[in-house]
mmCIF file of C-alpha atoms in Angstrom:
data_model
loop_
_atom_site.group_PDB
_atom_site.id
_atom_site.type_symbol
_atom_site.label_atom_id
_atom_site.label_comp_id
_atom_site.label_asym_id
_atom_site.label_seq_id
_atom_site.Cartn_x
_atom_site.Cartn_y
_atom_site.Cartn_z
ATOM 1 C CA MET A 1 -34.195 -18.020 -10.560
ATOM 2 C CA ARG A 2 -32.514 -20.923 -12.289
ATOM 3 C CA SER A 3 -31.384 -24.440 -11.496
ATOM 4 C CA LEU A 4 -28.024 -24.728 -9.729
ATOM 5 C CA THR A 5 -25.493 -27.450 -9.021
ATOM 6 C CA PHE A 6 -23.412 -27.554 -5.840
ATOM 7 C CA SER A 7 -20.166 -29.521 -5.813
ATOM 8 C CA ASP A 8 -16.885 -29.986 -3.921
ATOM 9 C CA ASP A 9 -13.417 -31.463 -4.416
ATOM 10 C CA LYS A 10 -14.607 -34.927 -3.273
ATOM 11 C CA ASP A 11 -17.030 -35.323 -6.192
ATOM 12 C CA ASN A 12 -20.077 -34.699 -4.045
ATOM 13 C CA GLU A 13 -22.879 -32.978 -5.944
ATOM 14 C CA ARG A 14 -26.384 -31.717 -5.271
ATOM 15 C CA GLU A 15 -28.934 -30.219 -7.603
ATOM 16 C CA TRP A 16 -31.129 -27.345 -6.551
ATOM 17 C CA VAL A 17 -34.232 -26.218 -8.444
ATOM 18 C CA PRO A 18 -36.508 -23.253 -7.718
ATOM 19 C CA GLY A 19 -39.665 -23.899 -5.726
ATOM 20 C CA GLY A 20 -38.209 -26.307 -3.173
ATOM 21 C CA PRO A 21 -38.549 -26.026 0.608
ATOM 22 C CA THR A 22 -35.098 -24.377 1.032
ATOM 23 C CA ASP A 23 -33.855 -21.246 -0.741
ATOM 24 C CA ALA A 24 -30.724 -21.570 -2.883
ATOM 25 C CA LEU A 25 -28.330 -19.888 -0.452
ATOM 26 C CA GLY A 26 -29.618 -21.946 2.476
ATOM 27 C CA ALA A 27 -29.257 -25.145 0.457
ATOM 28 C CA PHE A 28 -25.687 -24.261 -0.552
ATOM 29 C CA LEU A 29 -24.691 -23.480 3.034
ATOM 30 C CA GLU A 30 -26.208 -26.791 4.135
ATOM 31 C CA PHE A 31 -24.157 -28.557 1.454
ATOM 32 C CA ILE A 32 -20.980 -26.922 2.770
ATOM 33 C CA ASP A 33 -21.802 -27.848 6.380
ATOM 34 C CA GLU A 34 -22.366 -31.485 5.427
ATOM 35 C CA HIS A 35 -19.178 -31.962 3.416
ATOM 36 C CA ARG A 36 -16.588 -29.553 4.752
ATOM 37 C CA ALA A 37 -13.565 -31.278 6.289
ATOM 38 C CA ASP A 38 -9.854 -30.651 6.838
ATOM 39 C CA ASP A 39 -9.146 -32.016 3.368
ATOM 40 C CA ASN A 40 -12.282 -30.655 1.714
ATOM 41 C CA ALA A 41 -12.706 -26.867 1.746
ATOM 42 C CA SER A 42 -13.344 -26.022 -1.930
ATOM 43 C CA PHE A 43 -16.982 -25.598 -2.967
ATOM 44 C CA CYS A 44 -18.594 -24.547 -6.220
ATOM 45 C CA ILE A 45 -21.944 -23.305 -7.521
ATOM 46 C CA THR A 46 -22.633 -23.675 -11.254
ATOM 47 C CA ASP A 47 -25.729 -22.816 -13.275
ATOM 48 C CA GLU A 48 -27.362 -23.655 -16.585
ATOM 49 C CA ARG A 49 -25.469 -20.869 -18.362
ATOM 50 C CA ASP A 50 -22.083 -22.474 -17.730
ATOM 51 C CA GLU A 51 -21.209 -19.868 -15.122
ATOM 52 C CA GLY A 52 -19.772 -20.703 -11.741
ATOM 53 C CA LEU A 53 -18.522 -19.439 -8.408
ATOM 54 C CA ILE A 54 -15.715 -21.326 -6.622
ATOM 55 C CA LEU A 55 -14.957 -20.766 -2.935
ATOM 56 C CA TRP A 56 -11.630 -21.846 -1.426
ATOM 57 C CA LEU A 57 -12.640 -21.429 2.194
ATOM 58 C CA ASP A 58 -9.295 -22.253 3.816
ATOM 59 C CA HIS A 59 -7.337 -19.900 1.565
ATOM 60 C CA GLY A 60 -9.671 -16.897 1.482
ATOM 61 C CA ILE A 61 -9.944 -16.941 -2.320
ATOM 62 C CA VAL A 62 -12.987 -16.800 -4.618
ATOM 63 C CA ALA A 63 -13.137 -17.315 -8.387
ATOM 64 C CA ARG A 64 -15.940 -16.369 -10.745
ATOM 65 C CA VAL A 65 -16.013 -18.385 -13.961
ATOM 66 C CA THR A 66 -17.894 -18.011 -17.227
ATOM 67 C CA GLY A 67 -17.683 -20.534 -20.071
ATOM 68 C CA GLY A 68 -18.519 -20.433 -23.743
ATOM 69 C CA GLN A 69 -16.718 -18.473 -26.430
ATOM 70 C CA GLU A 70 -15.807 -15.683 -24.010
ATOM 71 C CA SER A 71 -14.677 -17.912 -21.165
ATOM 72 C CA ARG A 72 -13.019 -16.095 -18.309
ATOM 73 C CA THR A 73 -11.833 -16.876 -14.788
ATOM 74 C CA GLU A 74 -11.174 -14.081 -12.297
ATOM 75 C CA PHE A 75 -10.141 -14.112 -8.657
ATOM 76 C CA ARG A 76 -10.473 -12.013 -5.532
ATOM 77 C CA LEU A 77 -9.634 -12.411 -1.876
ATOM 78 C CA ALA A 78 -12.444 -12.921 0.606
ATOM 79 C CA ASN A 79 -13.151 -13.209 4.304
ATOM 80 C CA ALA A 80 -15.874 -15.280 5.978
ATOM 81 C CA GLY A 81 -18.512 -12.605 5.440
ATOM 82 C CA ASP A 82 -17.537 -12.189 1.785
ATOM 83 C CA PHE A 83 -18.096 -15.887 1.025
ATOM 84 C CA ARG A 84 -21.750 -15.709 2.018
ATOM 85 C CA LYS A 85 -22.350 -12.368 0.282
ATOM 86 C CA LEU A 86 -20.703 -13.436 -2.965
ATOM 87 C CA ALA A 87 -22.593 -16.738 -3.015
ATOM 88 C CA PHE A 88 -25.855 -14.846 -2.523
ATOM 89 C CA MET A 89 -25.083 -12.369 -5.319
ATOM 90 C CA PHE A 90 -24.051 -15.144 -7.727
ATOM 91 C CA ILE A 91 -27.286 -17.003 -7.003
ATOM 92 C CA ARG A 92 -29.249 -13.822 -7.745
ATOM 93 C CA GLY A 93 -27.542 -12.864 -10.983
ATOM 94 C CA GLY A 94 -24.554 -14.969 -11.995
ATOM 95 C CA PHE A 95 -21.106 -13.836 -13.140
ATOM 96 C CA VAL A 96 -22.110 -10.276 -14.081
ATOM 97 C CA LYS A 97 -23.810 -9.601 -10.742
ATOM 98 C CA LEU A 98 -20.437 -10.043 -9.001
ATOM 99 C CA GLY A 99 -18.726 -7.264 -10.951
ATOM 100 C CA ARG A 100 -19.309 -4.562 -8.347
ATOM 101 C CA TYR A 101 -17.811 -6.730 -5.601
ATOM 102 C CA GLY A 102 -14.246 -6.598 -6.925
ATOM 103 C CA PRO A 103 -11.593 -5.916 -7.683
ATOM 104 C CA TRP A 104 -11.285 -9.165 -9.626
ATOM 105 C CA TRP A 105 -7.890 -10.301 -10.862
ATOM 106 C CA PRO A 106 -6.746 -12.638 -13.659
ATOM 107 C CA ASP A 107 -4.792 -14.932 -11.337
ATOM 108 C CA VAL A 108 -4.372 -15.812 -7.666
ATOM 109 C CA PRO A 109 -0.904 -14.203 -7.238
ATOM 110 C CA SER A 110 -2.278 -10.846 -8.423
ATOM 111 C CA ALA A 111 -5.120 -11.115 -5.934
ATOM 112 C CA MET A 112 -2.714 -11.947 -3.108
ATOM 113 C CA ARG A 113 -0.477 -9.007 -3.942
ATOM 114 C CA THR A 114 -3.515 -6.766 -3.859
ATOM 115 C CA GLN A 115 -4.262 -7.979 -0.346
ATOM 116 C CA LEU A 116 -0.702 -7.170 0.703
ATOM 117 C CA ARG A 117 -1.121 -3.648 -0.664
ATOM 118 C CA LEU A 118 -4.343 -3.263 1.296
ATOM 119 C CA ASP A 119 -2.593 -4.527 4.428
ATOM 120 C CA PHE A 120 0.160 -1.975 3.942
ATOM 121 C CA ASP A 121 -2.418 0.779 3.424
ATOM 122 C CA ARG A 122 -3.381 0.294 7.075
ATOM 123 C CA SER A 123 0.189 0.763 8.296
ATOM 124 C CA VAL A 124 1.551 3.708 10.269
ATOM 125 C CA LEU A 125 4.209 4.334 7.628
ATOM 126 C CA ARG A 126 1.590 4.662 4.888
ATOM 127 C CA ARG A 127 -0.317 7.343 6.759
ATOM 128 C CA THR A 128 2.728 9.375 7.853
ATOM 129 C CA HIS A 129 3.398 12.474 5.765
ATOM 130 C CA PRO A 130 6.943 12.492 4.276
ATOM 131 C CA ARG A 131 7.496 15.870 5.923
ATOM 132 C CA GLU A 132 6.926 14.428 9.388
ATOM 133 C CA LEU A 133 8.775 11.238 8.512
ATOM 134 C CA CYS A 134 11.896 13.202 7.546
ATOM 135 C CA ARG A 135 11.690 15.307 10.700
ATOM 136 C CA ARG A 136 11.691 12.221 12.864
ATOM 137 C CA LEU A 137 14.345 10.465 10.773
ATOM 138 C CA ALA A 138 16.636 13.475 11.261
ATOM 139 C CA VAL A 139 16.219 13.360 15.042
ATOM 140 C CA LEU A 140 16.803 9.597 15.163
ATOM 141 C CA THR A 141 19.895 9.933 12.960
ATOM 142 C CA TYR A 142 21.434 12.470 15.343
ATOM 143 C CA ILE A 143 20.521 10.371 18.373
ATOM 144 C CA ASP A 144 22.333 7.440 16.796
ATOM 145 C CA GLY A 145 25.526 9.504 16.630
ATOM 146 C CA ARG A 146 25.363 10.321 12.908
ATOM 147 C CA GLU A 147 24.514 13.338 10.791
ATOM 148 C CA PRO A 148 22.176 13.519 7.798
ATOM 149 C CA THR A 149 24.234 13.914 4.637
ATOM 150 C CA THR A 150 22.998 15.438 1.374
ATOM 151 C CA VAL A 151 24.335 14.322 -2.005
ATOM 152 C CA ALA A 152 22.836 15.211 -5.409
ATOM 153 C CA GLY A 153 19.741 16.656 -3.788
ATOM 154 C CA PHE A 154 18.892 13.657 -1.576
ATOM 155 C CA THR A 155 19.470 13.695 2.179
ATOM 156 C CA HIS A 156 20.448 10.353 3.718
ATOM 157 C CA TYR A 157 19.137 9.502 7.180
ATOM 158 C CA ARG A 158 20.241 6.393 9.056
ATOM 159 C CA PHE A 159 19.832 4.841 12.487
ATOM 160 C CA GLY A 160 20.084 1.400 14.048
ATOM 161 C CA ASP A 161 18.587 -0.512 16.941
ATOM 162 C CA GLY A 162 21.834 -1.406 18.690
ATOM 163 C CA SER A 163 21.918 -4.962 17.338
ATOM 164 C CA GLY A 164 22.948 -4.302 13.743
ATOM 165 C CA ASP A 165 19.456 -3.878 12.292
ATOM 166 C CA SER A 166 18.817 -0.534 10.647
ATOM 167 C CA VAL A 167 16.643 1.999 8.841
ATOM 168 C CA ASP A 168 17.919 4.101 5.926
ATOM 169 C CA GLY A 169 16.002 6.883 4.238
ATOM 170 C CA TRP A 170 16.863 9.120 1.295
ATOM 171 C CA PHE A 171 14.659 12.141 0.620
ATOM 172 C CA ALA A 172 14.686 15.161 -1.661
ATOM 173 C CA ALA A 173 13.287 18.470 -0.428
ATOM 174 C CA GLY A 174 9.863 17.820 -1.961
ATOM 175 C CA GLY A 175 9.375 14.448 -0.282
ATOM 176 C CA ARG A 176 10.461 12.155 -3.123
ATOM 177 C CA GLY A 177 12.459 9.374 -1.566
ATOM 178 C CA LEU A 178 13.121 5.801 -0.513
ATOM 179 C CA VAL A 179 13.094 3.996 2.839
ATOM 180 C CA VAL A 180 14.990 0.728 3.321
ATOM 181 C CA THR A 181 14.868 -1.434 6.438
ATOM 182 C CA PHE A 182 17.058 -4.385 7.309
ATOM 183 C CA ASP A 183 16.208 -6.862 10.058
ATOM 184 C CA SER A 184 18.488 -9.854 10.481
ATOM 185 C CA GLY A 185 15.650 -11.794 12.120
ATOM 186 C CA SER A 186 13.324 -11.465 9.143
ATOM 187 C CA ARG A 187 12.892 -14.453 6.826
ATOM 188 C CA LEU A 188 13.729 -12.084 3.982
ATOM 189 C CA ALA A 189 17.229 -11.590 5.412
ATOM 190 C CA SER A 190 18.097 -15.217 4.682
ATOM 191 C CA ILE A 191 17.904 -14.832 0.898
ATOM 192 C CA ASP A 192 21.236 -16.156 -0.394
ATOM 193 C CA ASP A 193 20.814 -15.692 -4.132
ATOM 194 C CA ALA A 194 22.134 -12.325 -5.391
ATOM 195 C CA ASN A 195 19.526 -12.146 -8.146
ATOM 196 C CA ALA A 196 16.724 -12.696 -5.631
ATOM 197 C CA ARG A 197 18.119 -9.976 -3.345
ATOM 198 C CA ALA A 198 18.309 -7.539 -6.241
ATOM 199 C CA ALA A 199 14.781 -8.493 -7.350
ATOM 200 C CA LEU A 200 13.395 -7.067 -4.095
ATOM 201 C CA TYR A 201 14.074 -3.644 -5.635
ATOM 202 C CA ASP A 202 12.025 -4.344 -8.790
ATOM 203 C CA GLY A 203 9.722 -1.438 -9.533
ATOM 204 C CA VAL A 204 11.796 1.194 -7.722
ATOM 205 C CA PRO A 205 12.190 4.255 -10.022
ATOM 206 C CA PRO A 206 15.700 4.546 -11.521
ATOM 207 C CA ASP A 207 16.667 7.747 -9.682
ATOM 208 C CA LEU A 208 15.747 6.178 -6.343
ATOM 209 C CA LEU A 209 17.380 2.863 -7.201
ATOM 210 C CA ALA A 210 20.620 4.724 -7.898
ATOM 211 C CA LEU A 211 20.665 5.806 -4.236
ATOM 212 C CA VAL A 212 21.204 2.209 -3.078
ATOM 213 C CA ARG A 213 23.429 1.146 -5.973
ATOM 214 C CA HIS A 214 26.044 3.886 -5.830
ATOM 215 C CA MET A 215 26.645 4.780 -2.214
ATOM 216 C CA PRO A 216 28.810 7.923 -1.848
ATOM 217 C CA GLN A 217 30.211 6.594 1.429
ATOM 218 C CA PRO A 218 30.821 2.841 1.059
ATOM 219 C CA GLY A 219 30.926 0.942 4.319
ATOM 220 C CA THR A 220 28.436 3.151 6.140
ATOM 221 C CA VAL A 221 25.528 0.789 5.441
ATOM 222 C CA ARG A 222 25.096 -2.982 5.159
ATOM 223 C CA THR A 223 25.461 -4.037 1.522
ATOM 224 C CA SER A 224 25.482 -7.200 -0.583
ATOM 225 C CA ALA A 225 26.924 -8.010 -4.005
ATOM 226 C CA HIS A 226 24.781 -7.057 -6.999
ATOM 227 C CA PRO A 227 24.608 -9.686 -9.785
ATOM 228 C CA ASN A 228 25.549 -7.052 -12.379
ATOM 229 C CA GLY A 229 28.544 -5.879 -10.386
ATOM 230 C CA GLY A 230 29.006 -3.428 -7.578
ATOM 231 C CA MET A 231 27.053 -3.403 -4.349
ATOM 232 C CA LEU A 232 23.463 -2.993 -3.251
ATOM 233 C CA VAL A 233 22.075 -1.877 0.101
ATOM 234 C CA ALA A 234 20.781 -4.979 1.896
ATOM 235 C CA ALA A 235 17.049 -4.852 2.561
ATOM 236 C CA THR A 236 14.143 -6.686 4.101
ATOM 237 C CA GLY A 237 11.772 -3.750 3.554
ATOM 238 C CA ILE A 238 11.711 -1.313 0.611
ATOM 239 C CA PHE A 239 9.265 1.619 0.463
ATOM 240 C CA THR A 240 9.132 4.189 -2.319
ATOM 241 C CA TYR A 241 7.990 7.810 -2.222
ATOM 242 C CA SER A 242 7.799 8.696 -5.906
ATOM 243 C CA GLY A 243 4.059 8.997 -5.280
ATOM 244 C CA PRO A 244 2.079 7.712 -2.297
ATOM 245 C CA CYS A 245 4.228 5.533 -0.023
ATOM 246 C CA MET A 246 4.255 2.001 -1.434
ATOM 247 C CA MET A 247 6.124 -1.241 -0.985
ATOM 248 C CA SER A 248 8.352 -2.042 -3.948
ATOM 249 C CA GLU A 249 6.815 -4.417 -6.476
ATOM 250 C CA GLY A 250 9.722 -6.807 -5.947
ATOM 251 C CA LEU A 251 9.053 -6.946 -2.210
ATOM 252 C CA LEU A 252 5.346 -7.575 -2.846
ATOM 253 C CA VAL A 253 6.139 -10.449 -5.184
ATOM 254 C CA ARG A 254 8.584 -11.997 -2.712
ATOM 255 C CA LEU A 255 6.141 -11.744 0.189
ATOM 256 C CA GLN A 256 3.430 -13.323 -1.943
ATOM 257 C CA GLN A 257 5.663 -16.145 -3.181
ATOM 258 C CA ALA A 258 6.916 -16.945 0.316
ATOM 259 C CA GLN A 259 3.411 -16.575 1.819
ATOM 260 C CA LEU A 260 4.662 -13.877 4.178
ATOM 261 C CA GLY A 261 2.891 -10.770 5.474
ATOM 262 C CA VAL A 262 3.737 -7.075 5.533
ATOM 263 C CA GLU A 263 4.966 -7.482 9.102
ATOM 264 C CA ASP A 264 7.845 -9.666 7.837
ATOM 265 C CA ALA A 265 9.513 -6.538 6.448
ATOM 266 C CA GLN A 266 9.864 -5.534 10.138
ATOM 267 C CA VAL A 267 9.122 -1.886 9.412
ATOM 268 C CA GLY A 268 6.882 -1.895 12.467
ATOM 269 C CA ARG A 269 9.610 -2.892 14.902
ATOM 270 C CA LEU A 270 12.331 -0.763 13.367
ATOM 271 C CA LEU A 271 10.549 2.429 12.300
ATOM 272 C CA GLU A 272 6.842 2.562 13.034
ATOM 273 C CA ARG A 273 7.392 2.399 16.780
ATOM 274 C CA PHE A 274 8.717 5.953 16.427
ATOM 275 C CA LEU A 275 6.090 7.111 13.932
ATOM 276 C CA ALA A 276 3.256 5.883 16.144
ATOM 277 C CA LEU A 277 4.314 8.161 19.015
ATOM 278 C CA GLU A 278 1.680 10.875 19.274
ATOM 279 C CA ASP A 279 4.139 13.055 21.180
ATOM 280 C CA PHE A 280 7.582 12.723 19.640
ATOM 281 C CA THR A 281 9.587 13.802 22.694
ATOM 282 C CA PRO A 282 12.861 12.679 24.295
ATOM 283 C CA ALA A 283 10.921 10.853 27.015
ATOM 284 C CA ALA A 284 8.761 9.006 24.482
ATOM 285 C CA VAL A 285 11.770 8.012 22.372
ATOM 286 C CA ALA A 286 13.627 6.797 25.470
ATOM 287 C CA GLN A 287 10.732 4.512 26.283
ATOM 288 C CA ALA A 288 10.459 3.221 22.713
ATOM 289 C CA ALA A 289 14.228 2.692 22.262
ATOM 290 C CA PRO A 290 15.953 1.382 25.413
ATOM 291 C CA TRP A 291 19.228 0.889 23.512
ATOM 292 C CA TRP A 292 19.849 4.679 23.538
ATOM 293 C CA ASN A 293 20.743 6.558 26.713
ATOM 294 C CA ASP A 294 19.049 9.743 27.842
ATOM 295 C CA ASP A 295 22.048 11.980 27.101
ATOM 296 C CA ASP A 296 22.294 10.786 23.485
ATOM 297 C CA ILE A 297 18.565 11.294 23.007
ATOM 298 C CA ALA A 298 18.686 14.823 24.422
ATOM 299 C CA ARG A 299 21.675 15.723 22.225
ATOM 300 C CA GLY A 300 19.944 14.294 19.165
ATOM 301 C CA PHE A 301 16.814 16.371 19.639
ATOM 302 C CA ALA A 302 18.907 19.486 20.285
ATOM 303 C CA ALA A 303 21.082 18.951 17.200
ATOM 304 C CA ALA A 304 18.089 18.385 14.931
ATOM 305 C CA ALA A 305 16.346 21.497 16.248
ATOM 306 C CA ALA A 306 19.460 23.665 15.853
ATOM 307 C CA LEU A 307 20.145 22.601 12.269
ATOM 308 C CA SER A 308 16.595 22.395 10.997
ATOM 309 C CA GLY A 309 16.421 24.228 7.704
ATOM 310 C CA GLU A 310 12.856 23.333 6.766
ATOM 311 C CA PRO A 311 11.087 26.194 5.002
ATOM 312 C CA SER A 312 8.309 27.788 7.009
ATOM 313 C CA LEU A 313 4.894 26.254 6.485
ATOM 314 C CA THR A 314 3.243 29.319 7.941
ATOM 315 C CA ALA A 315 4.312 31.811 5.267
ATOM 316 C CA PRO A 316 1.230 33.315 3.571
ATOM 317 C CA LEU A 317 0.211 32.049 0.156
ATOM 318 C CA ASP A 318 -1.243 34.004 -2.743
ATOM 319 C CA ARG A 319 -4.914 34.482 -1.782
ATOM 320 C CA ASP A 320 -6.336 34.281 -5.292
ATOM 321 C CA ALA A 321 -4.284 31.188 -6.174
ATOM 322 C CA VAL A 322 -5.404 29.431 -2.975
ATOM 323 C CA ASP A 323 -9.063 30.176 -3.719
ATOM 324 C CA ARG A 324 -8.766 28.856 -7.275
ATOM 325 C CA PHE A 325 -6.939 25.728 -6.042
ATOM 326 C CA CYS A 326 -9.634 25.060 -3.427
ATOM 327 C CA ARG A 327 -12.406 25.619 -5.966
ATOM 328 C CA ILE A 328 -10.970 22.915 -8.229
ATOM 329 C CA TRP A 329 -10.606 20.648 -5.194
ATOM 330 C CA ALA A 330 -14.261 21.217 -4.276
ATOM 331 C CA ASP A 331 -15.364 20.403 -7.840
ATOM 332 C CA SER A 332 -13.032 17.534 -8.729
ATOM 333 C CA GLY A 333 -10.887 16.524 -5.747
ATOM 334 C CA TYR A 334 -10.709 14.946 -2.329
ATOM 335 C CA ASN A 335 -8.150 14.122 0.370
ATOM 336 C CA ASP A 336 -6.794 10.602 0.498
ATOM 337 C CA PRO A 337 -7.799 8.614 3.636
ATOM 338 C CA TRP A 338 -4.514 9.466 5.367
ATOM 339 C CA GLY A 339 -4.561 13.213 4.717
ATOM 340 C CA VAL A 340 -1.188 12.948 2.964
ATOM 341 C CA HIS A 341 -2.344 13.879 -0.557
ATOM 342 C CA TYR A 342 -4.944 15.853 -2.439
ATOM 343 C CA VAL A 343 -6.320 13.751 -5.312
ATOM 344 C CA PHE A 344 -7.828 15.464 -8.353
ATOM 345 C CA PHE A 345 -9.749 14.094 -11.346
ATOM 346 C CA ASP A 346 -9.968 10.571 -9.929
ATOM 347 C CA CYS A 347 -10.119 7.921 -12.710
ATOM 348 C CA ARG A 348 -10.476 10.590 -15.413
ATOM 349 C CA THR A 349 -8.582 10.732 -18.692
ATOM 350 C CA LEU A 350 -6.685 13.810 -19.821
ATOM 351 C CA GLU A 351 -9.606 14.689 -22.097
ATOM 352 C CA GLU A 352 -12.137 14.298 -19.290
ATOM 353 C CA ALA A 353 -10.093 16.438 -16.898
ATOM 354 C CA GLY A 354 -9.864 19.149 -19.555
ATOM 355 C CA GLU A 355 -8.744 22.719 -19.047
ATOM 356 C CA ALA A 356 -9.303 22.571 -15.289
ATOM 357 C CA ARG A 357 -6.327 20.222 -15.080
ATOM 358 C CA ASP A 358 -4.080 22.683 -16.911
ATOM 359 C CA GLU A 359 -5.141 25.436 -14.514
ATOM 360 C CA LEU A 360 -4.484 23.148 -11.538
ATOM 361 C CA LEU A 361 -0.934 22.357 -12.705
ATOM 362 C CA SER A 362 -0.214 26.076 -13.009
ATOM 363 C CA LEU A 363 -1.594 26.709 -9.510
ATOM 364 C CA ILE A 364 0.529 23.911 -8.028
ATOM 365 C CA GLN A 365 3.622 25.642 -9.370
ATOM 366 C CA THR A 366 2.476 29.096 -8.233
ATOM 367 C CA LEU A 367 1.773 27.879 -4.693
ATOM 368 C CA GLY A 368 4.995 25.870 -4.448
ATOM 369 C CA LEU A 369 3.138 22.623 -3.762
ATOM 370 C CA GLU A 370 4.620 19.207 -4.490
ATOM 371 C CA ARG A 371 3.010 17.144 -7.230
ATOM 372 C CA VAL A 372 3.807 13.416 -7.080
ATOM 373 C CA ASP A 373 3.359 10.439 -9.394
ATOM 374 C CA ALA A 374 -0.153 9.021 -9.428
ATOM 375 C CA PRO A 375 -0.335 5.325 -8.432
ATOM 376 C CA ALA A 376 -0.182 2.651 -11.127
ATOM 377 C CA GLY A 377 -3.571 2.114 -12.724
ATOM 378 C CA SER A 378 -4.745 5.688 -12.179
ATOM 379 C CA GLY A 379 -6.530 7.594 -14.900
ATOM 380 C CA SER A 380 -4.263 9.552 -17.228
ATOM 381 C CA GLY A 381 -5.802 12.783 -15.984
ATOM 382 C CA GLU A 382 -5.347 12.132 -12.246
ATOM 383 C CA VAL A 383 -3.192 14.571 -10.281
ATOM 384 C CA TRP A 384 -1.789 13.808 -6.807
ATOM 385 C CA VAL A 385 -0.381 16.604 -4.615
ATOM 386 C CA ARG A 386 1.272 16.390 -1.178
ATOM 387 C CA SER A 387 -0.904 18.066 1.436
ATOM 388 C CA ASP A 388 0.127 21.375 2.990
ATOM 389 C CA PRO A 389 -1.183 22.637 6.358
ATOM 390 C CA ARG A 390 -1.837 26.093 4.902
ATOM 391 C CA ILE A 391 -4.085 24.576 2.228
ATOM 392 C CA ASP A 392 -5.680 22.235 4.783
ATOM 393 C CA ALA A 393 -6.754 25.245 6.805
ATOM 394 C CA GLU A 394 -8.570 26.670 3.782
ATOM 395 C CA LEU A 395 -10.193 23.480 2.519
ATOM 396 C CA GLY A 396 -12.422 23.308 5.573
ATOM 397 C CA HIS A 397 -14.376 26.247 4.115
ATOM 398 C CA TRP A 398 -14.862 24.423 0.806
ATOM 399 C CA ALA A 399 -15.778 20.896 1.961
#
């Protein structure tokens, strides 16, 4: 134990030394209770080693600070329970003791964007497999009186809500794709500056960005002028499928700057209402979408069923290849929390993954599975693969 100093934004201070009648955490919480007010919600603990912990209670942000020649300030988001836990751990061991309670970020905006990503990870869209998403998009497109159209390997799905707001999706056969929503009631729809509208697409891979920059059928979707010429599909929500479903980096930045939440993209109202239906039936869609009549809904389901060209997911796979794939999964893999991907060699480098990774890549090709881009920040050896019900059935024997 060491001596500590408690302080706030109003220049109040209190020293705490070991051996007193109140433990350090209790004394700090008492200090907060005595001085917290509407205009005073930032509190700090510092120690003799020039290390500190700063709590911004009203903003849900914590900073850990170390001084000296290797001075560093890092941030993370926190809830009410985190504040107490982090204060306790800092009191016990200082800056280093907090390392396991990250992630810690170099600035507040990065921490806030991380929280937005975590919020999106809990969404219905994030946990919906692209295969099922495309099936439902096809039905909804037909119901809306349109037909999916395929150009350069990407099939375009589109439907609206009867008031001019819309969902567009472009997907290749393997699940690589892009979903764009537009809601005129969203605060993001009021962006007037062309550069700011285009910036919402920052981070979208070039092949997917081309889908919204060079529309083969101009006038079929809502567009806005692009600052570099041409047009751009108007968006309040942008979600990529080059790997796991993610919000575009540009959308994350805009939400963070405007202090908005994931719900402001309006993907819940426009799309997730259909993805959340456990039974995707004409009756369920009719209840979720009163702007469509029963006849249109029935015709849409019938048209999608008649023209479905999805390859069979029940065709047998090579037995030996499946066993080898599952063995690698049992040794070095797991399913992501949503059951959408198999993840192999988590956080490992190419060297650490070794020859097993080369064998896995060969098996993915042999089995006709879809490998996707690993998320940013993944180890160089990580491999992400879209789940397949035939493999799922086998993995239960290897878990």
